PDB file of C-alpha atoms in Angstrom:
ATOM      1  CA  MET A  16      -9.497   4.185  -9.674  1.00 47.00           C
ATOM      2  CA  ALA A  17      -6.596   4.352 -10.918  1.00 61.00           C
ATOM      3  CA  VAL A  18      -3.753   5.788  -8.294  1.00 72.00           C
ATOM      4  CA  GLY A  19      -3.173   3.160  -5.845  1.00 75.00           C
ATOM      5  CA  ARG A  20      -5.496  -0.478  -4.922  1.00 79.00           C
ATOM      6  CA  LYS A  21      -8.595  -0.504  -3.414  1.00 79.00           C
ATOM      7  CA  ASP A  22      -7.641  -3.093  -1.428  1.00 81.00           C
ATOM      8  CA  TYR A  23      -4.703  -1.506   0.103  1.00 81.00           C
ATOM      9  CA  PHE A  24      -5.581  -0.853   3.473  1.00 84.00           C
ATOM     10  CA  GLU A  25      -7.356  -4.420   3.600  1.00 84.00           C
ATOM     11  CA  ARG A  26      -4.172  -5.749   3.017  1.00 80.00           C
ATOM     12  CA  LYS A  27      -1.905  -3.741   4.711  1.00 85.00           C
ATOM     13  CA  GLU A  28      -4.035  -5.718   7.642  1.00 87.00           C
ATOM     14  CA  LEU A  29      -3.467  -8.868   6.667  1.00 87.00           C
ATOM     15  CA  ARG A  30      -0.097  -8.392   6.867  1.00 86.00           C
ATOM     16  CA  VAL A  31      -0.317  -7.543  10.727  1.00 89.00           C
ATOM     17  CA  GLU A  32      -2.196 -10.272  10.638  1.00 91.00           C
ATOM     18  CA  ARG A  33       0.077 -12.647   9.255  1.00 91.00           C
ATOM     19  CA  LEU A  34       3.258 -11.251  11.398  1.00 92.00           C
ATOM     20  CA  ARG A  35       1.078 -11.337  14.067  1.00 93.00           C
ATOM     21  CA  GLU A  36       0.385 -14.925  13.860  1.00 94.00           C
ATOM     22  CA  LYS A  37       4.010 -16.061  12.930  1.00 92.00           C
ATOM     23  CA  ALA A  38       5.152 -13.644  16.048  1.00 93.00           C
ATOM     24  CA  ASP A  39       2.706 -15.820  18.337  1.00 94.00           C
ATOM     25  CA  LYS A  40       4.224 -19.149  16.960  1.00 94.00           C
ATOM     26  CA  MET A  41       7.061 -18.276  17.441  1.00 93.00           C
ATOM     27  CA  ARG A  42       6.191 -17.657  21.107  1.00 93.00           C
ATOM     28  CA  ALA A  43       4.210 -21.032  21.837  1.00 94.00           C
ATOM     29  CA  GLU A  44       7.223 -23.104  20.378  1.00 93.00           C
ATOM     30  CA  SER A  45       9.463 -21.193  22.444  1.00 93.00           C
ATOM     31  CA  VAL A  46       7.321 -21.867  25.322  1.00 93.00           C
ATOM     32  CA  GLU A  47       7.089 -25.389  24.325  1.00 92.00           C
ATOM     33  CA  ALA A  48      10.779 -25.795  23.855  1.00 91.00           C
ATOM     34  CA  PHE A  49      11.203 -24.420  27.158  1.00 90.00           C
ATOM     35  CA  SER A  50       9.358 -26.694  28.993  1.00 91.00           C
ATOM     36  CA  ASN A  51      10.528 -29.530  26.918  1.00 89.00           C
ATOM     37  CA  ALA A  52      14.013 -28.913  28.849  1.00 86.00           C
ATOM     38  CA  ARG A  53      12.591 -28.588  32.313  1.00 86.00           C
ATOM     39  CA  LYS A  54      10.474 -31.408  32.154  1.00 86.00           C
ATOM     40  CA  ILE A  55      13.867 -33.588  31.160  1.00 80.00           C
ATOM     41  CA  GLN A  56      16.019 -31.563  34.055  1.00 74.00           C
ATOM     42  CA  ASN A  57      13.312 -32.604  36.685  1.00 76.00           C
ATOM     43  CA  SER A  58      13.293 -36.143  35.521  1.00 75.00           C
ATOM     44  CA  ILE A  59      17.642 -35.669  36.637  1.00 63.00           C
ATOM     45  CA  PRO A  60      17.324 -35.814  40.668  1.00 60.00           C
ATOM     46  CA  LEU A  61      18.704 -32.433  41.981  1.00 57.00           C
ATOM     47  CA  GLY A  62      22.057 -32.340  41.737  1.00 60.00           C
ATOM     48  CA  GLN A  63      23.564 -35.554  40.559  1.00 60.00           C
ATOM     49  CA  PRO A  64      26.566 -35.613  38.349  1.00 60.00           C
ATOM     50  CA  ILE A  65      27.282 -37.954  34.859  1.00 55.00           C
ATOM     51  CA  LEU A  66      27.985 -41.041  36.097  1.00 53.00           C
ATOM     52  CA  VAL A  67      31.480 -41.450  33.481  1.00 58.00           C
ATOM     53  CA  GLY A  68      31.708 -45.493  33.294  1.00 61.00           C
ATOM     54  CA  HIS A  69      28.242 -46.500  34.605  1.00 63.00           C
ATOM     55  CA  HIS A  70      26.262 -47.449  32.112  1.00 60.00           C
ATOM     56  CA  SER A  71      23.639 -44.331  33.119  1.00 58.00           C
ATOM     57  CA  GLU A  72      26.555 -42.442  31.324  1.00 64.00           C
ATOM     58  CA  LYS A  73      25.162 -41.875  27.689  1.00 70.00           C
ATOM     59  CA  ARG A  74      21.621 -41.454  28.477  1.00 70.00           C
ATOM     60  CA  SER A  75      22.585 -38.517  31.148  1.00 71.00           C
ATOM     61  CA  ARG A  76      24.941 -36.861  28.370  1.00 71.00           C
ATOM     62  CA  GLN A  77      21.836 -37.232  25.671  1.00 79.00           C
ATOM     63  CA  ASP A  78      20.312 -35.777  27.812  1.00 74.00           C
ATOM     64  CA  ARG A  79      21.769 -32.684  28.749  1.00 78.00           C
ATOM     65  CA  ASP A  80      22.404 -32.321  25.167  1.00 84.00           C
ATOM     66  CA  LYS A  81      18.738 -32.457  24.505  1.00 86.00           C
ATOM     67  CA  ILE A  82      18.078 -29.624  27.524  1.00 85.00           C
ATOM     68  CA  ASP A  83      20.729 -27.647  25.623  1.00 87.00           C
ATOM     69  CA  ALA A  84      19.320 -28.555  22.762  1.00 89.00           C
ATOM     70  CA  SER A  85      15.922 -27.332  23.786  1.00 89.00           C
ATOM     71  CA  ILE A  86      16.984 -23.921  25.745  1.00 89.00           C
ATOM     72  CA  LYS A  87      18.559 -22.617  22.947  1.00 92.00           C
ATOM     73  CA  LYS A  88      15.470 -23.409  20.188  1.00 91.00           C
ATOM     74  CA  SER A  89      13.680 -21.721  23.140  1.00 92.00           C
ATOM     75  CA  VAL A  90      15.771 -18.525  22.575  1.00 92.00           C
ATOM     76  CA  GLU A  91      15.669 -18.279  19.459  1.00 92.00           C
ATOM     77  CA  LYS A  92      12.120 -18.765  18.790  1.00 91.00           C
ATOM     78  CA  GLN A  93      11.326 -16.181  21.143  1.00 93.00           C
ATOM     79  CA  GLU A  94      13.516 -14.087  19.278  1.00 93.00           C
ATOM     80  CA  MET A  95      11.767 -14.578  16.355  1.00 92.00           C
ATOM     81  CA  ALA A  96       9.029 -13.350  17.786  1.00 92.00           C
ATOM     82  CA  GLU A  97      10.947 -10.443  19.071  1.00 93.00           C
ATOM     83  CA  TYR A  98      11.283 -10.027  15.878  1.00 90.00           C
ATOM     84  CA  TYR A  99       8.377 -10.357  14.354  1.00 89.00           C
ATOM     85  CA  ASP A 100       6.291  -7.908  16.711  1.00 91.00           C
ATOM     86  CA  GLU A 101       8.996  -5.656  15.513  1.00 90.00           C
ATOM     87  CA  LYS A 102       7.482  -5.617  11.899  1.00 87.00           C
ATOM     88  CA  ILE A 103       4.402  -5.364  13.159  1.00 90.00           C
ATOM     89  CA  LYS A 104       5.729  -1.852  15.160  1.00 88.00           C
ATOM     90  CA  ALA A 105       6.935  -1.428  12.021  1.00 82.00           C
ATOM     91  CA  THR A 106       4.125  -2.345   8.740  1.00 81.00           C
ATOM     92  CA  GLU A 107       1.724  -0.168  11.666  1.00 82.00           C
ATOM     93  CA  LYS A 108       3.881   3.304  12.159  1.00 79.00           C
ATOM     94  CA  ASN A 109       5.280   3.054   8.596  1.00 74.00           C
ATOM     95  CA  THR A 110       4.844   7.026   7.229  1.00 77.00           C
ATOM     96  CA  LYS A 111       6.182   6.244   4.079  1.00 83.00           C
ATOM     97  CA  ILE A 112       3.621   7.100   1.579  1.00 85.00           C
ATOM     98  CA  SER A 113       2.999   3.790  -0.960  1.00 85.00           C
ATOM     99  CA  SER A 114       2.442   4.427  -4.215  1.00 84.00           C
ATOM    100  CA  ASP A 115      -0.456   1.096  -3.667  1.00 86.00           C
ATOM    101  CA  ASN A 116      -1.823   4.081  -1.247  1.00 87.00           C
ATOM    102  CA  PRO A 117      -4.907   5.140  -2.694  1.00 86.00           C
ATOM    103  CA  GLN A 118      -4.460   8.648  -0.640  1.00 88.00           C
ATOM    104  CA  ALA A 119      -1.225   8.921  -1.713  1.00 89.00           C
ATOM    105  CA  ILE A 120      -1.571  12.027  -4.347  1.00 91.00           C
ATOM    106  CA  GLU A 121      -3.079  13.648  -1.409  1.00 92.00           C
ATOM    107  CA  LEU A 122      -1.026  12.794   1.375  1.00 91.00           C
ATOM    108  CA  LEU A 123       2.189  13.984  -1.532  1.00 93.00           C
ATOM    109  CA  GLU A 124       0.962  17.898  -1.574  1.00 94.00           C
ATOM    110  CA  GLU A 125       0.033  17.822   1.896  1.00 94.00           C
ATOM    111  CA  LYS A 126       3.989  16.797   1.786  1.00 94.00           C
ATOM    112  CA  ILE A 127       4.803  18.968   0.295  1.00 96.00           C
ATOM    113  CA  SER A 128       3.094  21.999   1.328  1.00 96.00           C
ATOM    114  CA  LYS A 129       4.189  21.397   5.401  1.00 95.00           C
ATOM    115  CA  LEU A 130       7.986  21.345   3.558  1.00 95.00           C
ATOM    116  CA  LYS A 131       7.776  24.721   1.972  1.00 96.00           C
ATOM    117  CA  ALA A 132       5.940  26.022   4.761  1.00 95.00           C
ATOM    118  CA  ARG A 133       9.582  24.332   6.480  1.00 94.00           C
ATOM    119  CA  GLN A 134      11.404  26.125   3.354  1.00 95.00           C
ATOM    120  CA  GLN A 135       9.941  29.417   4.245  1.00 95.00           C
ATOM    121  CA  LYS A 136      10.296  29.808   7.608  1.00 94.00           C
ATOM    122  CA  TYR A 137      13.995  29.321   7.383  1.00 94.00           C
ATOM    123  CA  LYS A 138      14.360  31.665   5.250  1.00 95.00           C
ATOM    124  CA  ASP A 139      12.620  33.830   7.300  1.00 94.00           C
ATOM    125  CA  MET A 140      14.545  33.357  10.525  1.00 94.00           C
ATOM    126  CA  ASN A 141      17.862  34.362   8.185  1.00 94.00           C
ATOM    127  CA  LYS A 142      16.841  37.217   7.051  1.00 95.00           C
ATOM    128  CA  TYR A 143      15.174  38.100  10.517  1.00 94.00           C
ATOM    129  CA  TYR A 144      18.619  36.790  11.740  1.00 94.00           C
ATOM    130  CA  ARG A 145      20.796  39.743   9.135  1.00 93.00           C
ATOM    131  CA  LYS A 146      18.164  42.091  10.181  1.00 94.00           C
ATOM    132  CA  HIS A 147      18.624  41.981  13.974  1.00 94.00           C
ATOM    133  CA  LYS A 148      21.687  39.889  14.810  1.00 93.00           C
ATOM    134  CA  THR A 149      19.557  37.960  16.854  1.00 94.00           C
ATOM    135  CA  MET A 150      16.960  35.232  16.632  1.00 94.00           C
ATOM    136  CA  VAL A 151      15.222  37.026  20.521  1.00 94.00           C
ATOM    137  CA  GLY A 152      11.964  38.517  19.136  1.00 94.00           C
ATOM    138  CA  PHE A 153      11.660  36.539  16.079  1.00 93.00           C
ATOM    139  CA  GLU A 154       7.452  34.781  16.161  1.00 89.00           C
ATOM    140  CA  ASP A 155       6.798  31.610  17.339  1.00 84.00           C
ATOM    141  CA  LEU A 156      10.178  31.337  19.048  1.00 90.00           C
ATOM    142  CA  SER A 157      10.932  31.477  22.839  1.00 93.00           C
ATOM    143  CA  ASP A 158      13.525  33.339  24.054  1.00 92.00           C
ATOM    144  CA  GLU A 159      14.468  30.275  25.611  1.00 93.00           C
ATOM    145  CA  LYS A 160      15.169  28.771  22.082  1.00 94.00           C
ATOM    146  CA  ALA A 161      16.394  31.768  20.230  1.00 93.00           C
ATOM    147  CA  LYS A 162      19.198  31.719  22.813  1.00 93.00           C
ATOM    148  CA  GLU A 163      20.383  28.555  21.985  1.00 92.00           C
ATOM    149  CA  ILE A 164      19.941  29.359  18.471  1.00 92.00           C
ATOM    150  CA  ASN A 165      22.210  32.725  18.720  1.00 92.00           C
ATOM    151  CA  LYS A 166      24.968  30.248  20.946  1.00 91.00           C
ATOM    152  CA  ARG A 167      24.346  27.379  18.059  1.00 89.00           C
ATOM    153  CA  ILE A 168      25.462  30.454  15.638  1.00 90.00           C
ATOM    154  CA  ASP A 169      28.441  32.323  17.492  1.00 89.00           C
ATOM    155  CA  GLU A 170      30.176  28.520  18.072  1.00 85.00           C
ATOM    156  CA  ASP A 171      29.515  27.415  14.183  1.00 78.00           C
ATOM    157  CA  TYR A 172      31.821  28.051  11.273  1.00 75.00           C
ATOM    158  CA  SER A 173      31.955  31.154  10.116  1.00 70.00           C
ATOM    159  CA  PHE A 174      29.965  29.753   6.670  1.00 69.00           C
ATOM    160  CA  ASN A 175      27.149  28.653   9.191  1.00 74.00           C
ATOM    161  CA  LYS A 176      26.889  32.019  11.123  1.00 85.00           C
ATOM    162  CA  LYS A 177      22.718  31.804  10.437  1.00 90.00           C
ATOM    163  CA  PRO A 178      19.971  30.192  11.728  1.00 92.00           C
ATOM    164  CA  ALA A 179      19.652  27.999   8.910  1.00 91.00           C
ATOM    165  CA  PRO A 180      22.529  26.774   7.011  1.00 89.00           C
ATOM    166  CA  SER A 181      22.602  26.364   3.410  1.00 88.00           C
ATOM    167  CA  TYR A 182      23.382  22.900   3.761  1.00 90.00           C
ATOM    168  CA  ILE A 183      20.220  22.716   5.396  1.00 91.00           C
ATOM    169  CA  LEU A 184      17.767  25.011   2.874  1.00 93.00           C
ATOM    170  CA  SER A 185      19.893  22.481   0.291  1.00 93.00           C
ATOM    171  CA  ASN A 186      18.370  19.055   1.294  1.00 94.00           C
ATOM    172  CA  LEU A 187      14.972  21.129   1.720  1.00 95.00           C
ATOM    173  CA  ASN A 188      14.843  22.094  -1.603  1.00 95.00           C
ATOM    174  CA  ALA A 189      15.844  18.508  -2.857  1.00 95.00           C
ATOM    175  CA  MET A 190      13.428  16.693  -0.405  1.00 95.00           C
ATOM    176  CA  ILE A 191      10.557  19.225  -2.545  1.00 96.00           C
ATOM    177  CA  LYS A 192      12.031  18.454  -5.977  1.00 96.00           C
ATOM    178  CA  SER A 193      11.474  14.912  -5.185  1.00 95.00           C
ATOM    179  CA  ALA A 194       8.731  14.799  -3.873  1.00 94.00           C
ATOM    180  CA  GLU A 195       6.524  17.065  -6.807  1.00 95.00           C
ATOM    181  CA  LYS A 196       8.566  14.953  -9.613  1.00 92.00           C
ATOM    182  CA  ARG A 197       6.699  11.438  -7.573  1.00 90.00           C
ATOM    183  CA  LEU A 198       3.082  13.673  -6.996  1.00 92.00           C
ATOM    184  CA  GLU A 199       4.046  14.385 -11.261  1.00 90.00           C
ATOM    185  CA  GLN A 200       4.340  10.714 -11.897  1.00 86.00           C
ATOM    186  CA  LEU A 201       1.552  10.075  -9.761  1.00 88.00           C
ATOM    187  CA  LYS A 202      -0.990  12.214 -11.273  1.00 89.00           C
ATOM    188  CA  GLU A 203       0.046  11.087 -14.925  1.00 86.00           C
ATOM    189  CA  LEU A 204      -0.342   7.619 -13.348  1.00 83.00           C
ATOM    190  CA  ASP A 205      -4.161   8.971 -12.411  1.00 81.00           C
ATOM    191  CA  GLU A 206      -4.568   9.239 -16.179  1.00 84.00           C
ATOM    192  CA  MET A 207      -4.137   5.989 -17.508  1.00 86.00           C
ATOM    193  CA  GLU A 208      -6.903   3.631 -17.882  1.00 87.00           C
ATOM    194  CA  TYR A 209      -7.678  -0.514 -17.901  1.00 90.00           C
ATOM    195  CA  GLU A 210      -5.711  -0.847 -20.815  1.00 92.00           C
ATOM    196  CA  GLU A 211      -4.762  -4.871 -22.332  1.00 94.00           C
ATOM    197  CA  ILE A 212      -2.210  -5.528 -25.360  1.00 95.00           C
ATOM    198  CA  GLU A 213      -2.269  -8.667 -27.509  1.00 94.00           C
ATOM    199  CA  PHE A 214       1.241 -10.003 -28.830  1.00 94.00           C
ATOM    200  CA  ASP A 215       2.698 -13.290 -30.249  1.00 92.00           C
ATOM    201  CA  ASN A 216       3.067 -14.632 -26.857  1.00 92.00           C
ATOM    202  CA  CYS A 217       2.277 -12.597 -23.875  1.00 94.00           C
ATOM    203  CA  THR A 218      -0.068 -10.361 -22.722  1.00 96.00           C
ATOM    204  CA  VAL A 219       0.212  -7.035 -21.303  1.00 96.00           C
ATOM    205  CA  ILE A 220      -1.837  -5.403 -19.083  1.00 95.00           C
ATOM    206  CA  SER A 221      -1.929  -2.130 -17.263  1.00 93.00           C
ATOM    207  CA  ASN A 222      -4.255  -2.904 -14.626  1.00 91.00           C
ATOM    208  CA  ASP A 223      -5.548  -0.621 -12.561  1.00 86.00           C
ATOM    209  CA  GLU A 224      -7.059  -2.592  -9.974  1.00 85.00           C
ATOM    210  CA  THR A 225      -3.589  -3.817  -8.793  1.00 87.00           C
ATOM    211  CA  ASN A 226      -1.555  -1.146  -9.848  1.00 90.00           C
ATOM    212  CA  ARG A 227       0.748  -3.206 -11.780  1.00 92.00           C
ATOM    213  CA  VAL A 228       2.359  -3.349 -15.699  1.00 95.00           C
ATOM    214  CA  GLU A 229       1.332  -7.295 -15.444  1.00 96.00           C
ATOM    215  CA  MET A 230       3.347  -9.860 -17.847  1.00 96.00           C
ATOM    216  CA  HIS A 231       0.654 -12.395 -18.821  1.00 96.00           C
ATOM    217  CA  PHE A 232       2.333 -16.245 -20.741  1.00 95.00           C
ATOM    218  CA  GLU A 233       0.192 -19.463 -21.902  1.00 88.00           C
ATOM    219  CA  TYR A 234       2.980 -21.131 -20.835  1.00 90.00           C
ATOM    220  CA  LYS A 235       6.431 -20.808 -18.648  1.00 92.00           C
ATOM    221  CA  PRO A 236       9.345 -18.408 -20.063  1.00 92.00           C
ATOM    222  CA  ASP A 237      12.379 -20.301 -20.996  1.00 93.00           C
ATOM    223  CA  GLU A 238      15.327 -19.424 -18.348  1.00 94.00           C
ATOM    224  CA  ASP A 239      16.431 -16.530 -20.557  1.00 93.00           C
ATOM    225  CA  VAL A 240      13.292 -14.688 -20.922  1.00 94.00           C
ATOM    226  CA  ARG A 241      12.569 -15.091 -16.795  1.00 94.00           C
ATOM    227  CA  SER A 242      16.273 -13.657 -16.653  1.00 95.00           C
ATOM    228  CA  LEU A 243      15.122 -10.898 -19.033  1.00 95.00           C
ATOM    229  CA  LEU A 244      12.041  -9.810 -17.207  1.00 96.00           C
ATOM    230  CA  LYS A 245      14.282  -9.946 -14.102  1.00 96.00           C
ATOM    231  CA  ARG A 246      16.646  -7.441 -15.511  1.00 95.00           C
ATOM    232  CA  LYS A 247      13.753  -5.364 -16.170  1.00 95.00           C
ATOM    233  CA  GLY A 248      12.864  -5.260 -12.865  1.00 95.00           C
ATOM    234  CA  PHE A 249       9.544  -7.662 -13.299  1.00 96.00           C
ATOM    235  CA  LYS A 250       8.678 -10.091 -10.134  1.00 96.00           C
ATOM    236  CA  TRP A 251       6.911 -13.195 -10.298  1.00 95.00           C
ATOM    237  CA  SER A 252       3.330 -13.393  -8.758  1.00 93.00           C
ATOM    238  CA  ARG A 253       1.703 -16.059  -7.561  1.00 91.00           C
ATOM    239  CA  ASN A 254      -1.676 -14.534  -6.235  1.00 87.00           C
ATOM    240  CA  ASN A 255      -1.631 -12.573  -9.864  1.00 89.00           C
ATOM    241  CA  GLY A 256       0.050 -15.779 -12.394  1.00 93.00           C
ATOM    242  CA  CYS A 257       2.102 -13.366 -13.569  1.00 95.00           C
ATOM    243  CA  TRP A 258       5.182 -11.021 -13.973  1.00 97.00           C
ATOM    244  CA  GLN A 259       4.525  -7.633 -12.698  1.00 96.00           C
ATOM    245  CA  ARG A 260       6.122  -4.439 -11.614  1.00 95.00           C
ATOM    246  CA  LEU A 261       4.357  -1.161  -9.912  1.00 92.00           C
ATOM    247  CA  ARG A 262       2.318   0.486 -12.851  1.00 91.00           C
ATOM    248  CA  ASN A 263       3.312   3.967 -14.702  1.00 90.00           C
ATOM    249  CA  LYS A 264       4.033   5.068 -17.428  1.00 90.00           C
ATOM    250  CA  ASN A 265       7.742   4.219 -17.986  1.00 92.00           C
ATOM    251  CA  SER A 266       7.124   0.336 -16.999  1.00 94.00           C
ATOM    252  CA  LEU A 267       4.211   0.041 -19.931  1.00 94.00           C
ATOM    253  CA  ASN A 268       6.543   1.204 -22.652  1.00 94.00           C
ATOM    254  CA  ILE A 269       9.021  -1.504 -21.408  1.00 95.00           C
ATOM    255  CA  ALA A 270       6.549  -4.152 -20.747  1.00 95.00           C
ATOM    256  CA  THR A 271       5.251  -3.862 -24.514  1.00 95.00           C
ATOM    257  CA  ASN A 272       9.223  -3.107 -25.781  1.00 95.00           C
ATOM    258  CA  LEU A 273      10.344  -6.427 -23.596  1.00 95.00           C
ATOM    259  CA  ALA A 274       6.823  -8.211 -24.713  1.00 94.00           C
ATOM    260  CA  LYS A 275       7.819  -7.626 -28.808  1.00 94.00           C
ATOM    261  CA  GLU A 276      11.422  -8.401 -27.957  1.00 92.00           C
ATOM    262  CA  ILE A 277      10.364 -12.221 -27.077  1.00 92.00           C
ATOM    263  CA  ASP A 278       7.921 -12.862 -29.659  1.00 88.00           C
ATOM    264  CA  GLU A 279      11.275 -11.832 -32.064  1.00 87.00           C
ATOM    265  CA  MET A 280      13.747 -14.611 -29.849  1.00 80.00           C
TER     266      MET A 280
END
């Protein structure tokens, strides 16, 4: 296994579960805070005003402050629960292709294939319109949709007088090139093997299990070294007990050069 992480889907499920636990906790705290407000409110006689100057005035004001604070807390906790619910939906529906996904290469190849098919269809539409001056009769296009496109072309600026304006094709071309570049990087990563490189102050590991380039120190690096690590894109991983960044050949080169620099400090 070279691309992605074996535990990618497990980690995704755990993230959803953690978010769900947080959402449930916030909802429970919201209900509890609202319940506390109701308890205090029920202890006050209906319509009972604050008796200014009476010995009960201070207690009455405190009770009302507690009610306001509890209701505010209840609303805030409910909003946090809804925030975590949205995070769950975003995580479950996320279609972004993660480099940690072991299926990343296949997914990128499928994405590129779809983008190229769309690009070709747009080119065919432009070619058809140049020849016929209408989109009616174009394959896989209803007459109603074709007439909508004709209307849009008629009303558009002169330089956009075609079904697929140049800027759409340019954007598609940029998306294809970007996806192809990333695919090339992932295929390059697919050829990388597990590797450990020893230095005086740390060990650099190209870890195919975690899909990270890791820098392991036997001591806590001082502030200057930590700042340098951060500037180079490394983050401290409490779970792995090391400084790490996403794994690729560039990251490995950065890590080895950084290790040499740290040795000379």
